[in-house]
């Protein structure tokens, strides 16, 4: 068997795709599964199976039942309030009233618990200077960075792609259009009612596209499938490159930056992005043929993300400072600026127990008036950011510069927002780290989250936490899914779903209708795992992820439909294994999903890479069963990107409505930007597939025949 494994590894290395750098952070792995090398897949497939102790769960009707997990590792969906995975041993329920206390002093300005007291006008600035000075001393005495290469350090500090995504079906009124029009699908977002920027937008009458390759905005009018290119404008601004945009009535808001990433400022002359800035450009698009740039704004730091609520833009940037350059009387060396003005003393927040050299700069702007409402700078990391309809949560997985490793806890800050007004609310911490912003949710005054953590023996588990509005711990379930990591989560009212994975995907249900007494009710063990979860009508949950074999080897994309009507009896109602496709855009970026709530159709870009093992005699000889399955289902010559539209029927199961080939000649040299940026938009009875900078095509949703095309 060892010889076979060596041979498999040798053959897979020959066909490996572009190597990805290893990361110290486990959560970064999930974001790159879609482009994982064959060698890395092989290494994962060699992981040991995780045995799991029988778990007794209460069944509806009062009957007890034991569910015996298959001896394969885990993917989890938790239903009811918050979800978590299970692993070796019973999950441990902690019914506790103890509180994770964080030392907080009074903030006399707001009357709320704050990070420090404002004893005089300059106290915040002085605290910031003292913090950076102490940090410099810490580096000098505790951290030896001489042997670290700049590029290696940057790779270590690079943040994972961020990114309960409820795709909404918008209407003309909801989008700000001035006359009645057909319904249309909007950008798939994390929190309903909280808009997110994207490279493609629509208002139901026009499609707006940002082409990052040529730095142009393109405008198309659409009408019953016909497409007319109305305008094109060059948006290149000095050294800035743009990333995404919003449409706010007759305004287009374009957001960009002048730097790719921000390694947090390095000591002893190492490179920092002291000059990084975020750029906001507002265009008047009332005349689609001649858009007019009407104003621009800058704020310190690399662009992080943004949100828009009721016409107010919230922009987040990460501003780093080099601790070697700070000068007490020169505030610009340690206080961020917005449009050339320092953020005021009262709006600077310093965490004295943090260990970062960057601020999260937050601004709010009324787009219609073109005026800032509020500005804040918080000395904190933003490992994962979650924005609810009322609050902003910044989480930062603690990093130790002395050991150059990540710690066992994550800090969390809560900042409220209301019509643009920003207020610091609370600070806390929790064990472990979050997979992404689907792993944290605010509901009925409680913060629910699922984490992956290590215990005192460095054994990896998962946990479910419930906190109150002040970030005091209410309850926790620990010791779930030993040896596994969270792959996806979805909160739906009093129900949450959660997936972990190592070899297979156990689907768990957890009742958290009583936040103080969470209860595991059921779980389902299935092959593969769902890396993205999406609500699908009443009592259904759509899973998009990967099919795997019994060793955990990732084969291809898999669709699953779960019946969640009974939290005591979760069922996988149907599956569709997409043998030809190894990647899906939605697994890299939630905004790549088109979901039409009117008819339940959904679409995303997929990538076919053929299947090299069909050509290998040793594979056929050693694995005849697997070879027959692959040979029967895979078209080895089918390669390149496609746009797929699917539907689901309780009687017929999954249906592939269309697979449209995309601009394959543009996908070369491992550059998948166009693939990741491809979007589908349904307007009325037509779907428009947009490949930014390449083409816009329309298809009739009755028969999916090509109607029109524009470049």
XYZ file of C-alpha atoms in Angstrom:
711
model
C 0.000 0.000 0.000
C 2.913 2.311 0.765
C 4.239 1.815 -2.765
C 0.811 2.639 -4.176
C 0.582 5.783 -2.073
C 4.024 6.865 -3.244
C 3.011 6.228 -6.827
C -0.227 8.167 -6.427
C 1.639 11.074 -4.915
C 4.187 11.011 -7.734
C 1.470 10.993 -10.391
C -0.546 13.699 -8.667
C 2.479 15.946 -8.303
C 2.987 15.720 -12.056
C -0.523 17.102 -12.604
C -0.668 19.540 -9.718
C -2.119 22.948 -10.347
C -0.609 26.184 -9.131
C 0.883 25.749 -5.660
C -0.670 27.750 -2.865
C 1.401 28.932 0.096
C 0.872 27.183 3.427
C -0.790 29.292 6.077
C -0.451 29.323 9.830
C -4.174 29.893 10.030
C -6.477 26.917 9.524
C -9.376 29.111 8.378
C -7.370 30.240 5.349
C -7.395 26.689 3.988
C -11.165 26.665 3.396
C -11.070 29.865 1.387
C -8.652 28.206 -1.033
C -10.104 24.703 -1.282
C -11.338 25.437 -4.770
C -7.808 25.941 -6.034
C -6.013 23.417 -3.808
C -3.180 21.511 -5.436
C -3.513 17.820 -6.151
C -0.631 17.157 -3.791
C -2.425 19.013 -1.034
C -5.633 17.087 -1.732
C -3.665 13.878 -1.472
C -2.171 14.935 1.837
C -5.642 15.676 3.149
C -6.923 12.316 1.966
C -4.255 10.618 4.074
C -5.592 12.084 7.316
C -6.704 9.606 9.957
C -10.355 8.820 10.439
C -11.971 10.197 13.563
C -13.967 7.720 15.577
C -16.989 9.168 17.330
C -18.732 7.983 20.453
C -22.446 7.267 20.136
C -24.501 10.318 20.971
C -27.953 9.915 22.435
C -30.406 12.478 21.145
C -33.994 13.115 22.149
C -36.417 12.323 19.339
C -39.780 13.904 18.666
C -42.520 11.878 20.277
C -40.445 11.328 23.405
C -38.558 8.286 22.117
C -34.825 7.881 22.649
C -32.541 6.892 19.796
C -28.835 6.297 19.332
C -27.279 7.496 16.116
C -24.019 5.694 15.326
C -21.702 7.844 13.246
C -19.709 6.248 10.468
C -15.994 6.160 11.341
C -15.175 9.029 9.003
C -14.558 12.625 9.934
C -17.081 15.325 10.086
C -19.213 18.000 8.578
C -21.836 19.467 10.733
C -25.077 21.266 10.460
C -26.603 22.452 13.683
C -30.169 23.457 13.752
C -31.926 25.619 16.301
C -30.406 28.751 17.496
C -26.751 28.020 16.671
C -24.882 25.165 15.176
C -21.863 23.090 16.040
C -20.111 19.910 15.076
C -19.396 16.813 17.081
C -16.475 14.484 17.260
C -14.922 11.969 19.610
C -16.901 11.889 22.831
C -20.129 13.558 23.798
C -20.395 17.305 23.346
C -20.115 18.922 26.742
C -22.952 21.272 27.674
C -21.965 24.063 30.031
C -24.930 25.685 31.716
C -23.192 28.614 33.276
C -23.835 32.131 34.406
C -20.160 32.980 34.545
C -19.059 35.913 32.456
C -15.925 36.406 30.406
C -14.929 39.723 31.912
C -12.856 42.233 29.999
C -11.414 45.135 31.959
C -13.233 48.201 30.696
C -13.168 51.730 32.075
C -15.847 54.375 31.803
C -16.214 56.386 28.625
C -17.599 59.620 30.011
C -18.289 61.013 26.564
C -20.895 58.443 25.616
C -22.008 57.389 29.083
C -21.298 53.779 28.137
C -18.687 51.276 29.147
C -15.612 52.202 27.155
C -12.029 51.278 26.490
C -10.489 54.030 28.550
C -11.471 57.150 30.473
C -11.290 60.571 28.859
C -9.489 62.500 31.569
C -8.555 65.396 29.331
C -8.816 66.550 25.754
C -5.649 64.789 24.609
C -6.000 61.515 26.510
C -6.910 59.386 23.506
C -4.074 60.687 21.371
C -1.704 60.285 24.316
C -2.924 56.738 24.913
C -2.303 55.961 21.263
C 1.236 57.324 21.434
C 1.951 55.437 24.663
C 0.588 52.252 23.113
C 2.849 52.479 20.053
C 5.855 53.368 22.191
C 5.264 50.369 24.453
C 4.793 48.175 21.396
C 8.108 49.357 19.989
C 9.804 48.497 23.276
C 8.143 45.087 23.199
C 9.457 44.416 19.716
C 12.947 45.441 20.728
C 13.052 43.229 23.810
C 10.789 40.286 22.940
C 10.720 39.879 19.175
C 13.589 38.890 16.940
C 12.440 39.561 13.387
C 15.851 39.775 11.769
C 15.584 36.300 10.267
C 12.107 36.798 8.817
C 11.836 37.538 5.143
C 9.508 40.397 4.219
C 7.571 38.393 1.669
C 7.173 35.459 4.047
C 5.918 37.806 6.742
C 3.451 39.377 4.359
C 2.131 35.965 3.395
C 1.675 35.051 7.051
C -0.182 38.237 7.817
C -2.323 38.253 4.704
C -5.952 38.132 5.668
C -8.210 35.392 4.360
C -10.856 36.346 1.852
C -13.876 37.448 3.608
C -16.543 37.538 2.343
C -26.658 34.773 6.395
C -26.073 35.447 2.880
C -29.623 36.040 1.829
C -29.913 36.707 -1.874
C -32.918 38.978 -2.189
C -35.219 39.500 -5.108
C -35.264 43.255 -5.523
C -37.914 45.479 -7.033
C -37.763 48.856 -8.689
C -38.938 50.587 -5.521
C -36.447 48.783 -3.303
C -33.529 49.707 -5.511
C -34.470 53.354 -5.851
C -35.772 53.204 -9.440
C -38.304 55.934 -10.120
C -40.789 53.920 -12.134
C -42.373 50.488 -11.892
C -40.401 47.704 -13.503
C -39.831 43.981 -13.472
C -38.388 42.268 -10.445
C -34.722 41.385 -10.470
C -32.149 39.554 -8.379
C -29.758 41.611 -6.304
C -26.286 40.927 -4.905
C -26.188 37.921 -2.599
C -25.301 39.338 0.843
C -24.569 38.171 4.385
C -27.331 40.143 6.124
C -30.628 40.973 4.474
C -31.064 44.742 4.351
C -27.316 45.394 4.514
C -26.031 45.914 0.958
C -22.565 44.857 -0.146
C -20.475 46.201 -3.006
C -19.670 44.092 -6.063
C -18.099 44.258 -9.522
C -21.526 43.939 -11.197
C -24.708 45.760 -10.171
C -28.169 46.362 -11.579
C -31.180 48.558 -10.885
C -33.472 46.419 -13.016
C -33.140 48.565 -16.126
C -29.374 48.872 -16.456
C -26.413 46.628 -15.751
C -23.272 48.287 -14.399
C -19.983 46.477 -14.771
C -16.506 47.227 -13.499
C -13.705 45.853 -15.689
C -10.626 45.641 -13.464
C -8.320 44.692 -16.329
C -8.807 47.939 -18.256
C -10.039 50.127 -15.355
C -13.330 50.983 -17.044
C -16.981 51.152 -16.036
C -19.395 49.809 -18.639
C -23.118 50.635 -18.768
C -25.722 48.455 -20.493
C -29.443 49.008 -20.871
C -31.504 45.812 -20.904
C -35.065 45.204 -22.069
C -36.677 41.773 -22.474
C -33.328 40.159 -23.184
C -31.991 42.812 -25.534
C -28.703 44.440 -24.499
C -27.444 47.883 -25.558
C -24.118 49.301 -24.479
C -24.851 52.859 -23.383
C -21.518 54.127 -22.118
C -17.968 53.447 -21.036
C -15.803 55.555 -18.762
C -12.160 55.290 -17.796
C -11.882 55.336 -14.002
C -8.116 55.101 -13.706
C -7.050 57.542 -10.974
C -3.322 57.987 -10.436
C -2.063 54.916 -8.555
C -5.489 53.737 -7.403
C -7.169 50.631 -8.608
C -10.821 50.006 -7.883
C -12.408 46.886 -6.528
C -16.209 47.199 -6.322
C -19.203 49.526 -6.433
C -22.729 50.404 -5.327
C -25.696 51.932 -7.124
C -27.661 54.481 -5.061
C -30.434 55.925 -7.229
C -28.664 58.186 -9.763
C -25.253 57.786 -8.094
C -22.582 55.152 -8.643
C -20.128 54.715 -5.786
C -16.787 53.177 -6.739
C -14.358 52.092 -4.019
C -10.687 51.254 -4.387
C -7.255 51.380 -2.857
C -3.645 52.003 -3.820
C -2.201 48.838 -2.318
C -2.890 45.121 -2.704
C -2.599 44.047 0.905
C -1.430 45.314 4.241
C 1.118 43.369 6.239
C 0.809 45.099 9.579
C 4.003 47.331 9.595
C 7.272 45.652 10.295
C 9.966 46.428 12.731
C 13.574 47.477 12.022
C 12.997 48.916 8.568
C 10.720 46.229 7.213
C 8.192 47.436 4.649
C 4.869 48.864 5.779
C 1.955 50.406 3.947
C 2.122 53.772 5.688
C 0.949 55.415 2.476
C -1.986 53.092 1.843
C -5.270 54.900 1.246
C -8.816 53.995 0.418
C -10.452 55.957 -2.375
C -14.184 56.594 -2.863
C -15.367 58.070 -6.160
C -18.982 59.163 -6.696
C -20.378 59.403 -10.223
C -23.597 60.987 -11.398
C -25.077 58.347 -13.715
C -28.337 60.068 -14.616
C -26.928 60.164 -18.155
C -25.681 56.620 -18.768
C -23.905 57.707 -21.938
C -21.811 60.320 -20.144
C -21.313 59.508 -16.439
C -19.832 62.428 -14.525
C -17.357 62.197 -11.667
C -18.755 64.600 -9.068
C -16.637 63.986 -5.969
C -13.826 61.912 -4.476
C -12.874 61.053 -0.914
C -9.853 59.456 0.731
C -9.351 57.760 4.053
C -6.177 56.359 5.533
C -5.434 52.690 5.118
C -5.901 49.799 2.764
C -9.508 49.143 1.744
C -10.962 46.380 3.886
C -14.679 46.194 3.078
C -17.844 48.306 3.029
C -21.593 48.180 3.566
C -24.501 50.408 2.564
C -27.734 50.843 4.530
C -30.483 53.324 3.586
C -28.213 55.356 1.341
C -25.422 55.614 3.926
C -22.043 54.173 2.973
C -19.930 52.591 5.718
C -16.316 52.213 4.582
C -13.709 50.193 6.461
C -9.969 50.481 5.944
C -6.895 49.131 7.737
C -4.345 51.825 8.578
C -0.911 50.593 9.682
C 1.822 52.641 11.335
C 5.515 51.869 11.590
C 6.389 51.972 15.271
C 9.882 53.225 14.444
C 8.504 56.408 12.912
C 6.214 57.661 15.672
C 6.839 61.146 17.049
C 4.794 62.369 19.962
C 4.215 65.866 18.599
C 3.533 64.653 15.078
C 0.066 63.100 15.279
C 0.221 62.017 11.637
C 2.755 59.348 12.648
C 0.215 57.465 14.766
C -3.292 58.917 14.186
C -5.249 58.141 10.946
C -6.588 60.821 8.611
C -9.778 61.126 6.585
C -9.668 63.518 3.638
C -6.502 65.070 5.023
C -7.906 65.724 8.513
C -6.914 63.777 11.618
C -9.665 61.716 13.194
C -10.632 63.677 16.283
C -9.442 62.742 19.755
C -12.876 61.639 20.946
C -13.227 59.264 17.990
C -9.976 57.360 18.537
C -10.218 54.123 20.547
C -7.160 52.367 21.951
C -7.135 48.810 23.248
C -4.267 48.706 25.686
C -4.171 44.910 25.658
C -4.035 44.599 21.874
C -0.887 43.710 19.984
C -1.419 45.248 16.544
C 0.052 48.175 14.666
C -3.065 48.986 12.686
C -6.355 50.774 13.160
C -9.684 49.824 11.693
C -10.829 53.149 10.255
C -14.611 53.409 9.908
C -16.428 56.238 8.149
C -20.096 56.800 7.391
C -21.224 58.990 4.505
C -24.574 60.222 3.223
C -24.210 59.502 -0.494
C -27.045 61.802 -1.586
C -25.475 64.759 0.227
C -21.867 63.705 -0.314
C -21.035 64.419 3.343
C -19.417 62.432 6.125
C -21.663 61.701 9.101
C -19.155 60.099 11.458
C -15.553 58.825 11.621
C -13.917 56.377 13.994
C -10.491 54.769 14.391
C -10.211 51.638 16.531
C -6.781 50.238 17.320
C -7.721 46.642 16.653
C -7.381 43.883 14.109
C -10.285 42.823 11.892
C -9.748 39.151 11.267
C -13.456 38.604 10.553
C -16.023 41.388 10.343
C -19.758 40.867 10.723
C -22.313 43.623 10.154
C -25.854 43.088 11.431
C -28.723 45.509 10.854
C -27.708 47.437 13.992
C -24.116 46.658 14.920
C -20.621 46.110 13.586
C -18.532 43.313 15.087
C -14.765 43.266 14.662
C -13.018 40.031 15.596
C -9.287 39.478 15.789
C -7.668 36.069 16.277
C -4.835 36.865 18.679
C -1.360 36.715 17.176
C 1.814 36.374 19.238
C 4.795 38.219 17.811
C 7.105 36.523 20.288
C 6.258 33.013 19.059
C 5.008 34.109 15.620
C 1.940 31.894 16.014
C -1.759 32.409 16.582
C -3.125 32.105 20.098
C -6.149 30.306 21.486
C -8.533 33.261 21.744
C -10.226 35.831 19.539
C -11.054 39.372 20.647
C -14.385 40.879 19.640
C -15.491 44.531 19.559
C -19.056 45.736 19.141
C -19.796 49.118 17.537
C -23.387 50.234 16.956
C -24.516 52.261 13.979
C -27.718 54.236 13.479
C -28.277 56.550 10.524
C -24.538 56.917 10.221
C -23.823 57.596 13.901
C -21.184 55.216 15.291
C -20.859 54.321 18.985
C -18.513 51.958 20.776
C -20.589 49.447 22.776
C -18.593 46.571 24.268
C -15.540 44.363 24.119
C -15.073 40.673 24.860
C -13.266 37.520 23.778
C -14.005 33.899 23.007
C -11.879 30.735 22.628
C -10.822 29.682 19.149
C -11.442 31.397 15.834
C -14.275 31.928 13.345
C -14.409 30.343 9.907
C -16.019 33.440 8.365
C -18.809 35.942 9.053
C -21.464 33.228 8.702
C -20.141 31.770 11.952
C -21.400 34.734 13.966
C -24.925 36.095 14.164
C -27.001 38.604 16.133
C -30.586 37.667 16.989
C -33.094 38.923 19.556
C -30.430 40.566 21.693
C -28.034 37.612 21.642
C -24.777 37.047 19.812
C -24.395 33.442 18.671
C -21.185 32.057 17.226
C -19.451 28.804 16.403
C -15.689 28.417 16.748
C -12.848 25.990 16.263
C -10.536 25.857 19.273
C -7.870 23.757 21.002
C -8.095 22.566 24.583
C -5.316 22.456 27.189
C -3.950 19.297 25.564
C -3.903 21.026 22.182
C -6.695 18.780 20.906
C -8.886 20.503 18.331
C -12.640 20.792 18.916
C -15.535 23.046 17.959
C -17.835 25.012 20.222
C -21.062 26.972 20.203
C -21.275 30.158 22.291
C -24.153 32.446 23.173
C -23.443 35.955 24.477
C -25.754 38.725 25.605
C -25.830 42.219 24.157
C -22.894 43.289 26.381
C -20.820 40.296 25.210
C -21.227 38.436 28.508
C -21.287 34.672 28.075
C -24.738 33.088 28.489
C -24.051 29.464 27.543
C -21.704 27.222 25.596
C -21.535 23.721 24.142
C -17.938 22.488 23.841
C -15.959 19.410 22.787
C -17.665 18.983 19.424
C -16.162 17.338 16.344
C -12.733 16.405 17.632
C -9.983 16.928 15.082
C -12.251 18.774 12.657
C -12.717 22.366 11.550
C -15.772 24.423 10.688
C -16.538 24.540 6.975
C -19.796 26.494 6.828
C -22.580 27.853 8.993
C -26.003 29.406 8.543
C -28.221 31.050 11.146
C -31.984 31.153 10.532
C -33.853 32.678 13.458
C -33.796 30.224 16.359
C -32.078 27.696 14.143
C -28.460 27.561 13.079
C -26.696 25.141 10.792
C -23.067 24.259 11.040
C -20.736 22.028 9.051
C -17.342 20.623 9.986
C -15.258 18.269 7.906
C -12.360 15.890 7.847
C -13.555 12.907 5.832
C -17.364 13.050 5.768
C -20.101 15.521 6.563
C -22.190 14.850 9.697
C -25.161 17.175 9.782
C -26.108 18.296 13.286
C -29.221 19.927 14.660
C -29.011 22.035 17.827
C -32.014 23.636 19.477
C -31.115 27.059 20.864
C -34.583 28.503 21.222
C -33.654 28.765 24.905
C -30.296 30.601 24.713
C -29.360 29.483 28.218
C -29.975 25.803 27.499
C -28.900 24.756 24.005
C -29.776 21.172 23.072
C -28.357 18.904 20.359
C -31.326 17.167 18.746
C -30.008 15.265 15.740
C -27.242 14.830 13.219
C -26.890 13.253 9.819
C -23.762 11.586 8.481
C -23.155 11.928 4.726
C -20.187 11.828 2.321
C -18.507 15.081 1.345
C -19.278 18.428 2.900
C -21.211 21.612 2.220
C -18.924 24.645 2.093
C -21.818 27.068 1.556
C -25.354 26.904 2.967
C -28.357 28.843 1.703
C -32.018 28.917 2.857
C -34.263 27.399 0.196
C -37.977 28.063 0.618
C -39.804 26.645 3.618
C -37.942 24.071 5.686
C -35.213 23.446 3.132
C -31.497 24.191 3.183
C -29.340 24.154 0.062
C -25.762 22.977 0.454
C -23.080 23.637 -2.158
C -19.773 21.939 -1.534
C -17.632 18.981 -2.463
C -18.095 15.281 -3.026
C -15.400 13.162 -1.386
C -14.467 9.520 -1.119
C -14.207 7.654 2.161
C -10.699 8.991 2.772
C -11.753 12.620 2.431
C -10.305 13.030 -1.074
C -12.119 15.901 -2.807
C -13.496 14.769 -6.147
C -15.861 17.415 -7.493
C -18.696 19.831 -6.733
C -21.764 18.453 -4.987
C -25.240 19.898 -4.407
C -27.308 18.765 -1.403
C -30.854 19.596 -0.356
C -31.642 19.120 3.326
C -35.105 18.777 4.801
C -34.940 20.710 8.079
C -38.663 20.737 8.893
C -38.047 18.518 11.932
C -34.924 19.474 13.918
C -35.086 15.996 15.481
C -34.902 14.315 12.098
C -32.700 16.161 9.605
C -32.641 14.447 6.211
C -30.623 14.815 3.034
C -33.526 14.865 0.601
C -31.526 14.807 -2.615
C -28.009 15.217 -4.017
C -26.473 16.064 -7.363
C -22.816 15.214 -7.945
C -21.339 17.443 -10.644
C -18.588 15.066 -11.744
C -17.264 17.372 -14.458
C -16.709 20.372 -12.196
C -14.010 20.837 -9.587
C -14.590 24.492 -8.685
C -17.542 26.823 -8.088
C -17.384 30.607 -7.870
C -19.800 30.763 -4.936
C -17.341 28.783 -2.807
C -14.827 31.611 -3.229
C -17.244 34.537 -2.966
C -20.877 34.474 -1.803
C -21.690 37.335 -4.177
C -21.101 34.949 -7.095
C -24.377 33.155 -6.289
C -27.532 34.099 -8.177
C -30.624 33.080 -6.223
C -34.099 33.836 -7.561
C -36.542 33.637 -4.666
C -39.510 33.816 -7.048
C -38.918 30.426 -8.673
C -36.079 28.869 -6.640
C -33.543 28.803 -9.469
C -29.918 29.463 -8.605
C -26.757 29.872 -10.627
C -22.978 30.227 -10.344
C -19.824 29.885 -12.414
C -18.151 26.471 -12.430
C -14.783 25.235 -13.648
C -14.174 21.908 -15.416
C -10.606 20.660 -15.408
C -11.028 17.210 -16.933
C -9.887 14.178 -14.971
C -6.257 13.246 -15.492
C -6.502 9.845 -13.769
C -8.599 8.429 -16.601
C -5.410 8.356 -18.644
C -3.389 6.503 -16.006
C -3.218 2.698 -16.312
C -2.142 2.260 -12.698
C -5.293 4.028 -11.479
C -7.527 1.747 -13.533
C -5.742 -1.339 -12.251
C -5.620 -0.379 -8.590
C -9.030 1.292 -8.329
C -11.345 -0.344 -10.875
C -14.582 0.680 -9.113
C -13.595 4.327 -8.831
C -12.316 4.262 -12.409
C -15.636 2.928 -13.716
C -17.615 5.617 -11.886
C -15.375 8.395 -13.164
C -15.221 6.973 -16.682
C -19.010 6.753 -16.789
C -19.715 10.242 -15.488
C -16.781 12.476 -16.423
C -16.078 14.020 -19.801
C -12.282 14.182 -19.687
C -12.268 16.651 -22.591
C -14.620 19.068 -20.859
C -12.414 21.862 -19.597
C -12.777 25.537 -18.857
C -15.396 27.771 -17.218
C -19.168 27.425 -17.486
C -22.166 29.201 -16.021
C -24.661 26.775 -14.527
C -28.309 27.405 -13.622
C -30.095 24.846 -11.440
C -33.541 24.229 -10.005
C -34.967 21.906 -7.382
C -38.261 20.048 -7.252
C -39.334 17.810 -4.370
C -40.456 15.138 -6.819
C -37.787 15.468 -9.511
C -34.885 16.535 -7.327
C -32.100 18.744 -8.690
C -32.335 19.802 -12.323
C -29.505 21.359 -14.333
C -31.331 23.878 -16.513
C -28.325 25.065 -18.485
C -24.534 24.905 -18.685
C -23.287 27.825 -20.760
C -19.631 27.976 -21.782
C -17.831 31.150 -20.731
C -14.906 32.942 -22.395
C -12.469 30.076 -22.041
C -9.630 31.738 -23.919
C -9.426 34.332 -21.150
C -8.755 31.743 -18.469
C -5.079 31.001 -18.771
C -1.892 31.166 -16.762
C -3.847 30.353 -13.611
C -5.604 33.756 -13.636
C -9.132 33.044 -12.431
C -10.149 36.657 -11.784
C -12.700 36.637 -14.580
C -14.115 33.317 -13.380
C -14.489 34.575 -9.809
C -16.055 37.854 -10.991
C -18.649 36.307 -13.323
C -22.197 37.134 -12.202
C -25.691 36.084 -13.169
C -28.623 38.513 -12.904
C -32.283 37.636 -13.479
C -34.464 40.522 -14.687
C -38.009 39.515 -15.513
C -37.947 36.402 -17.722
C -34.275 36.664 -18.691
C -30.957 35.898 -17.097
C -27.955 38.030 -17.974
C -24.544 36.392 -17.546
C -21.888 39.064 -17.070
C -18.176 38.411 -17.533
C -16.683 41.819 -16.639
C -14.647 43.262 -19.486
C -15.495 40.368 -21.793
C -19.208 40.000 -22.540
C -22.795 40.263 -21.355
C -25.133 37.537 -22.640
C -28.863 37.107 -22.113
C -30.859 33.879 -22.073
C -34.612 33.270 -22.019
C -35.350 31.512 -18.702
C -38.084 29.452 -20.372
C -35.678 27.529 -22.622
C -32.248 29.070 -21.858
C -31.551 29.889 -25.481
C -29.198 32.766 -26.225
C -31.134 35.969 -26.909
C -28.499 38.695 -27.193
C -24.832 39.435 -26.561
C -22.795 42.599 -26.065
C -19.116 43.254 -25.421
